[in-house]
Coordinates of C-alpha atoms in Angstrom, one line a residue:
Chain A
M1 CA 84.6 162.0 130.8
K2 CA 83.2 158.7 132.1
R3 CA 81.4 158.1 128.8
L4 CA 84.7 158.6 127.0
C5 CA 86.5 156.2 129.2
L6 CA 83.8 153.6 128.6
L7 CA 84.1 153.9 124.9
L8 CA 87.9 153.6 125.1
T9 CA 87.5 150.4 127.2
L10 CA 84.8 148.6 125.3
P11 CA 86.7 148.1 122.1
L12 CA 89.5 146.4 124.0
F13 CA 87.2 143.5 124.9
P14 CA 87.4 141.3 121.8
L15 CA 91.2 141.7 121.6
L16 CA 91.8 141.0 125.2
A17 CA 89.5 138.0 124.9
T18 CA 91.6 136.7 121.9
G19 CA 94.8 137.0 123.9
A20 CA 93.4 135.3 127.0
H21 CA 91.6 132.4 125.4
A22 CA 94.4 129.9 125.9
A23 CA 94.3 130.4 129.7
S24 CA 90.8 129.2 130.1
A25 CA 87.8 128.7 127.8
D26 CA 85.4 129.5 130.6
A27 CA 86.9 132.5 132.2
Q28 CA 85.8 135.7 130.5
P29 CA 88.2 138.6 130.8
A30 CA 86.7 141.4 132.9
L31 CA 86.3 144.8 131.4
R32 CA 89.1 147.0 132.6
A33 CA 88.9 150.6 133.5
S34 CA 91.2 152.7 131.3
T35 CA 92.5 156.2 131.8
C36 CA 91.8 158.7 129.1
S37 CA 94.8 160.9 129.6
V38 CA 97.7 161.0 127.2
R39 CA 99.7 159.3 130.0
G40 CA 97.1 156.6 130.3
L41 CA 97.1 155.9 126.6
M42 CA 100.9 155.9 126.5
D43 CA 101.0 153.4 129.4
D44 CA 98.5 151.1 127.5
L45 CA 100.6 151.5 124.4
R46 CA 103.9 150.6 126.2
R47 CA 102.2 147.5 127.7
G48 CA 100.7 146.6 124.4
L49 CA 104.1 146.9 122.6
G50 CA 105.4 144.3 124.9
S51 CA 102.5 141.9 124.4
G52 CA 103.9 140.2 121.4
S53 CA 100.5 140.4 119.6
P54 CA 100.8 142.4 116.3
S55 CA 97.1 142.7 116.1
Y56 CA 96.9 144.2 119.6
Q57 CA 99.7 146.5 118.9
R58 CA 98.0 147.7 115.7
Y59 CA 94.8 148.2 117.6
L60 CA 96.5 150.4 120.2
R61 CA 98.2 152.5 117.6
T62 CA 94.9 153.0 115.9
L63 CA 93.3 153.8 119.2
L64 CA 95.9 156.5 120.0
R65 CA 95.4 158.0 116.5
E66 CA 91.7 158.0 116.7
A67 CA 91.6 159.2 120.3
A68 CA 94.0 162.0 119.4
V69 CA 91.2 164.4 118.4
T70 CA 89.8 164.3 121.9
L71 CA 93.1 164.5 123.8
P72 CA 94.2 167.8 125.4
D73 CA 96.5 169.4 122.9
A74 CA 99.0 170.9 125.3
E75 CA 99.4 167.6 127.1
L76 CA 99.9 165.7 123.9
R77 CA 102.5 168.2 122.7
D78 CA 104.3 168.2 126.0
A79 CA 104.4 164.4 126.0
F80 CA 105.8 164.4 122.5
A81 CA 108.4 167.0 123.3
R82 CA 109.6 165.1 126.4
E83 CA 109.6 161.6 124.8
T84 CA 113.1 160.4 123.7
D85 CA 112.2 156.8 123.0
P86 CA 111.9 156.6 119.2
V87 CA 109.1 154.0 119.3
M88 CA 106.9 156.1 121.6
A89 CA 107.9 159.3 119.9
E90 CA 106.6 157.8 116.6
H91 CA 103.3 157.0 118.2
L92 CA 102.9 160.4 119.8
A93 CA 103.9 162.1 116.5
A94 CA 101.3 160.0 114.7
A95 CA 98.7 161.2 117.2
L96 CA 99.7 164.8 116.5
V97 CA 99.6 164.2 112.8
A98 CA 96.2 162.6 113.2
R99 CA 95.0 165.8 114.9
A100 CA 96.2 167.8 111.9
E101 CA 94.7 165.4 109.4
R102 CA 91.3 165.4 111.2
E103 CA 91.6 169.2 111.2
A104 CA 91.4 169.4 115.0
D105 CA 94.7 171.1 115.2
P106 CA 96.2 172.2 111.8
Q107 CA 99.4 173.4 113.4
A108 CA 100.2 170.0 115.0
M109 CA 102.0 168.8 111.8
D110 CA 104.5 171.7 112.2
V111 CA 105.4 170.4 115.6
V112 CA 106.2 167.0 114.2
A113 CA 108.1 168.5 111.2
Q114 CA 110.3 170.6 113.5
R115 CA 111.2 167.6 115.5
A116 CA 112.0 165.7 112.4
L117 CA 114.4 168.5 111.3
Q118 CA 116.0 169.3 114.7
D119 CA 116.2 166.3 117.0
V120 CA 119.7 165.3 117.7
D121 CA 118.9 161.6 117.6
P122 CA 118.6 160.2 114.1
A123 CA 116.4 157.4 115.3
V124 CA 113.9 160.0 116.5
R125 CA 114.1 162.0 113.3
A126 CA 113.4 158.8 111.4
A127 CA 110.6 157.9 113.7
T128 CA 108.8 161.3 113.3
L129 CA 109.2 161.0 109.6
R130 CA 107.5 157.6 109.6
A131 CA 104.6 159.2 111.6
M132 CA 104.0 161.6 108.7
R133 CA 103.8 158.8 106.1
R134 CA 100.7 158.5 104.0
T135 CA 99.3 161.8 105.1
G136 CA 99.0 165.3 103.7
A137 CA 102.5 166.3 105.0
L138 CA 103.7 167.0 101.5
E139 CA 101.2 169.9 101.3
R140 CA 101.9 171.3 104.7
T141 CA 105.6 171.1 105.4
G142 CA 107.2 173.4 102.8
D143 CA 110.8 172.3 102.0
L144 CA 110.9 169.6 104.7
Y145 CA 111.6 166.7 102.4
E146 CA 114.2 168.6 100.4
R147 CA 116.1 169.1 103.7
M148 CA 115.4 165.6 105.0
V149 CA 116.9 163.8 102.0
R150 CA 120.1 165.7 102.8
D151 CA 120.2 164.6 106.4
E152 CA 123.5 163.2 107.7
S153 CA 121.8 159.9 108.6
P154 CA 121.3 157.4 105.8
Q155 CA 118.3 156.0 107.7
V156 CA 116.6 159.4 107.8
R157 CA 117.3 160.0 104.2
Q158 CA 115.7 156.6 103.3
E159 CA 112.7 157.3 105.5
A160 CA 112.1 160.6 103.7
A161 CA 112.4 158.8 100.4
T162 CA 109.8 156.2 101.5
N163 CA 107.4 159.0 102.6
L164 CA 107.7 160.7 99.2
I165 CA 107.1 157.4 97.4
E166 CA 104.2 156.2 99.5
D167 CA 102.5 159.5 99.8
N168 CA 102.5 160.0 96.0
A169 CA 101.3 156.4 95.5
H170 CA 98.7 156.0 98.2
V171 CA 97.5 159.5 99.1
Y172 CA 97.6 161.1 95.6
A173 CA 97.6 157.9 93.5
G174 CA 100.1 159.6 91.2
Q175 CA 97.5 162.1 90.1
Y176 CA 98.6 165.2 91.9
G177 CA 101.4 167.1 90.1
P178 CA 102.6 169.3 93.0
A179 CA 103.2 166.2 95.2
A180 CA 105.2 164.5 92.4
D181 CA 107.1 167.8 91.8
T182 CA 108.0 167.9 95.5
A183 CA 109.4 164.3 95.2
V184 CA 111.4 165.2 92.1
T185 CA 112.8 168.3 93.7
A186 CA 113.9 166.2 96.7
A187 CA 115.3 163.5 94.5
V188 CA 117.5 166.1 92.7
A189 CA 118.4 167.8 95.9
S190 CA 119.7 164.7 97.5
S191 CA 123.4 163.9 97.3
D192 CA 122.7 160.3 98.2
P193 CA 122.5 158.3 94.9
E194 CA 120.5 155.5 96.6
V195 CA 117.9 158.0 97.7
T196 CA 117.7 159.8 94.3
A197 CA 117.5 156.5 92.4
R198 CA 114.9 155.0 94.8
I199 CA 112.6 158.0 94.6
L200 CA 112.7 158.3 90.8
D201 CA 112.4 154.5 90.3
N202 CA 109.2 154.4 92.3
L203 CA 107.5 157.7 91.3
S204 CA 104.6 158.1 88.9
T205 CA 105.7 161.1 86.7
E206 CA 102.5 161.3 84.7
K207 CA 101.5 164.7 86.2
I208 CA 104.9 166.4 86.7
S209 CA 105.6 169.9 85.5
A210 CA 108.0 170.9 82.7
E211 CA 110.4 172.1 85.3
S212 CA 110.5 168.7 87.0
A213 CA 111.0 167.0 83.7
E214 CA 114.0 169.2 83.1
R215 CA 115.4 168.4 86.5
I216 CA 115.1 164.7 85.8
T217 CA 116.7 165.2 82.4
S218 CA 119.7 166.9 84.1
L219 CA 120.3 163.6 86.1
L220 CA 120.9 161.8 82.8
R221 CA 124.5 163.2 83.1
S222 CA 125.0 161.8 86.7
D223 CA 128.2 159.9 87.4
D224 CA 126.1 157.2 89.1
A225 CA 124.6 154.5 86.8
S226 CA 121.7 153.8 89.2
V227 CA 120.7 157.5 89.1
R228 CA 121.0 157.6 85.4
K229 CA 118.9 154.5 85.1
A230 CA 116.2 155.8 87.5
A231 CA 116.1 159.1 85.6
V232 CA 115.6 157.2 82.4
N233 CA 112.8 155.2 83.9
A234 CA 111.1 158.4 85.3
L235 CA 111.3 160.1 81.9
G236 CA 109.5 157.2 80.3
G237 CA 106.3 158.2 82.1
V238 CA 106.2 162.0 81.7
P239 CA 103.0 163.8 80.6
A240 CA 102.2 164.2 76.8
E241 CA 103.6 167.8 76.7
Q242 CA 107.0 166.6 77.8
M243 CA 107.2 163.4 75.8
Q244 CA 108.9 164.8 72.7
G245 CA 111.7 166.4 74.7
A246 CA 112.2 163.3 76.8
R247 CA 112.3 161.1 73.7
E248 CA 115.0 163.3 72.2
S249 CA 117.1 163.3 75.4
L250 CA 116.9 159.5 75.7
L251 CA 117.8 158.8 72.1
A252 CA 120.7 161.2 72.2
M253 CA 122.0 159.5 75.4
Y254 CA 121.9 155.9 74.1
R255 CA 125.0 156.2 71.9
E256 CA 127.3 157.4 74.6
E257 CA 125.9 155.4 77.5
P258 CA 128.4 152.9 78.8
D259 CA 126.2 150.9 81.2
E260 CA 124.3 147.9 79.8
G261 CA 121.5 148.2 82.5
V262 CA 121.0 151.9 81.7
R263 CA 120.8 151.1 78.0
K264 CA 118.2 148.5 78.7
A265 CA 116.2 151.0 80.6
L266 CA 116.6 153.5 77.7
L267 CA 115.0 150.9 75.3
Q268 CA 112.1 150.5 77.7
S269 CA 111.5 154.3 78.1
V270 CA 111.7 154.9 74.4
A271 CA 109.1 152.2 73.9
Q272 CA 106.9 153.7 76.7
L273 CA 107.1 157.2 75.2
G274 CA 106.3 156.1 71.6
F275 CA 104.4 152.9 71.7
D276 CA 104.3 151.6 68.1
G277 CA 105.7 154.9 66.9
A278 CA 108.9 154.0 68.7
I279 CA 109.5 150.9 66.5
A280 CA 111.7 152.8 64.0
D281 CA 113.8 154.3 66.8
L282 CA 114.2 150.9 68.5
Q283 CA 115.4 149.3 65.2
R284 CA 118.1 151.9 64.9
L285 CA 119.2 151.5 68.5
R286 CA 119.2 147.7 68.1
D287 CA 122.2 147.8 65.8
M288 CA 124.3 150.0 68.1
D289 CA 124.7 147.4 70.8
P290 CA 124.6 143.6 69.9
R291 CA 124.3 142.7 73.6
L292 CA 120.9 144.3 73.7
A293 CA 119.7 143.0 70.3
R294 CA 117.3 140.5 71.9
E295 CA 115.9 143.1 74.2
A296 CA 115.3 145.5 71.4
D297 CA 113.7 142.7 69.3
A298 CA 111.4 141.9 72.2
W299 CA 110.2 145.5 72.4
I300 CA 109.8 145.7 68.7
Q301 CA 107.7 142.6 68.6
V302 CA 105.5 143.6 71.5
L303 CA 104.9 147.1 70.2
G304 CA 103.8 145.6 66.9
M305 CA 100.9 143.9 68.7
G306 CA 98.9 147.1 68.8
L307 CA 98.2 147.0 72.5
Q308 CA 96.9 150.2 73.9
E309 CA 97.9 150.1 77.5
W310 CA 101.4 150.2 78.9
S311 CA 100.7 147.6 81.6
L312 CA 99.5 145.2 78.8
L313 CA 102.7 145.9 76.8
L314 CA 104.9 145.2 79.9
R315 CA 103.0 141.9 80.5
E316 CA 103.3 140.7 77.0
K317 CA 107.0 141.5 76.9
Q318 CA 107.5 139.6 80.1
R319 CA 105.5 136.7 78.7
L320 CA 107.6 136.6 75.5
Q321 CA 110.9 136.6 77.4
Q322 CA 109.7 133.9 79.8
A323 CA 108.6 131.6 77.0
P324 CA 111.0 128.6 76.4
Chain B
M1 CA 79.5 173.0 111.5
H2 CA 76.5 172.4 113.8
S3 CA 78.0 169.2 115.1
S4 CA 80.0 169.6 118.3
T5 CA 83.6 168.4 118.4
W6 CA 82.6 166.4 121.4
K7 CA 80.0 164.4 119.6
S8 CA 82.1 163.7 116.6
S9 CA 85.0 162.7 118.8
L10 CA 82.9 160.2 120.7
A11 CA 81.7 158.9 117.5
A12 CA 85.2 158.4 116.2
L13 CA 86.2 156.6 119.4
A14 CA 83.3 154.3 119.3
A15 CA 84.2 153.5 115.7
V16 CA 87.7 152.4 116.5
A17 CA 86.9 148.7 116.9
L18 CA 85.4 148.6 113.5
I19 CA 88.4 149.8 111.6
P20 CA 89.8 146.9 109.5
A21 CA 93.3 145.7 110.0
S22 CA 94.4 145.9 106.4
V23 CA 96.5 148.8 105.5
T24 CA 95.1 149.1 102.0
A25 CA 91.4 148.9 102.7
H26 CA 89.6 152.1 103.6
T27 CA 86.5 152.1 105.7
V28 CA 83.8 154.5 104.8
K29 CA 81.9 156.1 107.6
G30 CA 78.7 158.2 107.6
T31 CA 79.0 161.7 106.3
H32 CA 76.4 163.1 108.7
T33 CA 73.5 162.0 110.8
G34 CA 70.6 160.7 108.8
S35 CA 69.4 157.5 107.2
V36 CA 70.0 155.5 104.0
T37 CA 67.4 156.4 101.4
A38 CA 68.7 154.5 98.3
L39 CA 71.3 151.9 97.4
T40 CA 71.8 149.8 94.3
R41 CA 68.2 150.5 93.0
Y42 CA 65.7 153.2 93.8
S43 CA 62.3 152.0 95.1
S44 CA 61.1 152.4 91.5
G45 CA 63.6 149.7 90.4
T46 CA 65.8 152.1 88.5
F47 CA 69.5 151.5 88.8
H48 CA 71.3 153.8 91.2
G49 CA 74.5 152.0 92.2
A50 CA 75.5 154.2 95.1
V51 CA 74.6 155.0 98.7
D52 CA 72.3 157.9 99.4
I53 CA 72.2 159.2 102.9
G54 CA 69.3 161.6 103.6
S55 CA 69.2 164.2 106.3
G56 CA 65.6 164.0 107.3
G57 CA 64.9 167.2 105.3
R58 CA 67.5 169.3 107.1
C59 CA 69.3 171.4 104.6
N60 CA 72.5 173.4 105.1
Y61 CA 72.6 172.1 108.7
W62 CA 75.0 169.1 108.9
G63 CA 78.6 169.5 107.8
A64 CA 79.3 167.2 104.8
E65 CA 82.2 165.1 106.0
T66 CA 84.3 162.9 103.7
G67 CA 83.6 159.5 105.2
V68 CA 86.7 157.7 104.0
V69 CA 88.9 156.8 107.0
G70 CA 92.6 157.6 106.4
S71 CA 94.4 160.5 104.7
V72 CA 93.6 160.8 101.0
Y73 CA 93.6 163.8 98.6
W74 CA 90.2 165.2 97.8
A75 CA 89.6 167.2 94.7
V76 CA 86.5 169.4 95.2
T77 CA 84.5 170.7 92.2
I78 CA 82.0 173.4 92.8
R79 CA 79.3 173.7 90.1
T80 CA 76.6 175.4 92.1
S81 CA 77.6 178.2 94.4
G82 CA 74.3 179.0 96.2
V83 CA 72.4 177.3 98.9
V84 CA 70.4 174.7 97.0
C85 CA 68.3 172.0 98.8
Y86 CA 66.1 170.6 96.1
G87 CA 68.1 170.4 93.0
S88 CA 70.0 172.7 90.6
G89 CA 69.8 170.5 87.5
S90 CA 71.5 167.3 86.4
G91 CA 75.3 167.6 86.3
N92 CA 75.4 170.7 88.5
Q93 CA 76.1 168.8 91.7
N94 CA 79.1 169.9 93.9
E95 CA 81.5 167.0 94.2
A96 CA 84.4 165.8 96.3
R97 CA 86.3 162.9 94.7
H98 CA 89.4 160.8 95.3
V99 CA 91.0 158.8 92.6
W100 CA 92.6 155.5 93.8
Q101 CA 95.8 154.1 92.4
S102 CA 93.6 151.3 90.8
G103 CA 91.8 154.0 88.7
W104 CA 88.6 153.7 90.7
T105 CA 87.1 157.0 91.8
F106 CA 85.2 157.6 95.0
R107 CA 82.7 160.5 94.8
Q108 CA 80.6 162.4 97.2
W109 CA 77.9 164.7 95.7
H110 CA 75.2 167.3 96.4
F111 CA 76.8 169.3 99.2
I112 CA 76.4 173.0 99.5
K113 CA 79.5 175.1 99.0
T114 CA 81.1 176.6 102.2
A115 CA 84.6 178.0 103.1
D116 CA 85.6 174.3 103.6
S117 CA 85.0 173.5 99.9
R118 CA 88.6 173.3 98.7
N119 CA 91.0 170.7 97.5
R120 CA 93.2 169.1 100.2
T121 CA 94.4 166.0 101.9
C122 CA 92.6 165.1 105.1
D123 CA 91.1 162.3 107.1
R124 CA 87.4 162.8 107.4
C125 CA 87.1 166.5 106.9
Q126 CA 84.2 168.7 105.9
V127 CA 83.9 169.8 102.3
G128 CA 80.6 171.7 102.6
N129 CA 77.2 171.3 104.1
I130 CA 74.7 168.6 103.3
G131 CA 72.3 170.0 100.6
G132 CA 70.7 169.1 97.3
T133 CA 72.8 170.6 94.5
G134 CA 72.6 168.9 91.1
N135 CA 70.1 166.3 90.3
S136 CA 68.4 166.0 93.7
T137 CA 64.9 165.9 95.2
G138 CA 66.1 166.8 98.7
P139 CA 69.2 167.2 100.8
H140 CA 71.4 164.1 101.0
A141 CA 74.9 162.8 100.4
H142 CA 75.5 160.5 97.4
L143 CA 78.5 158.2 97.8
Q144 CA 79.7 156.4 94.7
Q145 CA 82.7 154.4 93.5
D146 CA 83.1 154.1 89.8
K147 CA 85.6 153.4 87.0
L148 CA 85.2 154.1 83.3
G149 CA 81.5 154.5 83.7
T150 CA 81.0 151.3 85.8
K151 CA 79.7 151.7 89.3
D152 CA 81.0 149.4 92.0
T153 CA 78.0 148.2 94.1
S154 CA 80.0 145.7 96.2
W155 CA 81.7 148.1 98.6
Y156 CA 78.6 148.8 100.7
Q157 CA 76.9 145.4 100.4
G158 CA 76.2 143.9 103.8
Y159 CA 77.0 147.1 105.7
V160 CA 73.8 149.1 105.2
S161 CA 70.3 148.7 103.9
V162 CA 67.6 151.2 102.9
G163 CA 66.3 152.8 106.1
S164 CA 69.5 152.2 108.1
S165 CA 70.3 154.9 110.6
V166 CA 73.6 156.6 109.9
T167 CA 76.0 158.6 112.1
R168 CA 79.6 159.5 111.6
A169 CA 80.5 156.4 113.6
K170 CA 78.5 154.1 111.3
T171 CA 80.4 152.0 108.8
I172 CA 78.8 152.4 105.4
G173 CA 81.2 150.2 103.5
V174 CA 84.8 149.3 102.8
L175 CA 86.8 150.2 99.8
D176 CA 89.6 147.8 98.9

């Protein structure tokens, strides 16, 4: 255990030195003995959170997560179960999640997920959700997110949405269909339009299933314009097999759509689904709404350039519309 | 596999101070205990564009750990099912890969299939044992970052050189 303590203490040295340099250039901070228990690490963390140094706080959070694989499982779980301060609960939850992610304790994620579902304090539920962000929680927690986006607390619902967005982007890079499908299912299950719209506006749908595409299509009939707009955006990026159905749904929607912002999104998604093959469709849509004639013209012009990547098309359209 | 939890835990703790502060960069640690046997060019001068970590001839002994720090999804492809230490033919290497949002792909090759060889999200988990499947003259791990056929040789520059000792605490490079 002494070796472990030494390793825990040594990395503190440069950070402590940074914090102390103003006091005296000559006085070197002494190495400080550090306890290796869960309680000791939590004490360090509490002190660190009050230090005012973001770097030191980040270091301590990393230290707790990295040390998690060596900490006694029962002690860590007990500390997490007893902790009612959302900030500390988040760090302890992150340590448990780290144990699961390092495959030291595959069941540790379940403990955190249960707390996220059942704690009476919405701040703790939100904190435990944050602890699962950018991890494999989507693969291991069943219908957790479908339930969390229906939480009575708006903060919890938004944290769940953030997890779904960031996990899909940073853990799976938008390349894992089941993760995107989980996000779509949660977006549709939520009765909070802000949550539904936020998830769909920020999700890569390039690997979603046909069922997910259908679920998104059903949101085109939403009463909320932001949800309809997000659904339109999401349908613009569906896989090749679902492109034709998405295109037909969007074209059929344009005539009856009352909201200008949604119509603008419809033009973009039609362009995204068809590239230069969408020019004829866009020319027809152009004449339906004079307010969006310039927008349609911009798309028609950009699609006519023959660019082969969506990001390049977006950039060119932006450049065109910024030009004096 | 053959490496005690105690040892790897100590290694992880010792490595803490080296983890970069950026939330987007991912440090890459050693996959097993060994040494760097090839980097951008083989000793013959032929382009290689990746990090090879040998295992001192030990085959099917060390667990092949994904070295990337942080939770990412690993797609594991098994092309050779048996225990192979000295090559099973070009293109037949077992592979764990992660595709980044930028389109770059990080790959780990040549490990031997075990019960751990499956797709999943994890933070430094084992995907097999160090071996020599595919185009290999001996057991080693090949770590490569590429996009559209171009290999990135910058991610390990300045962190290791040929002959460097490697443990799971050793930083091999940093992926932005």
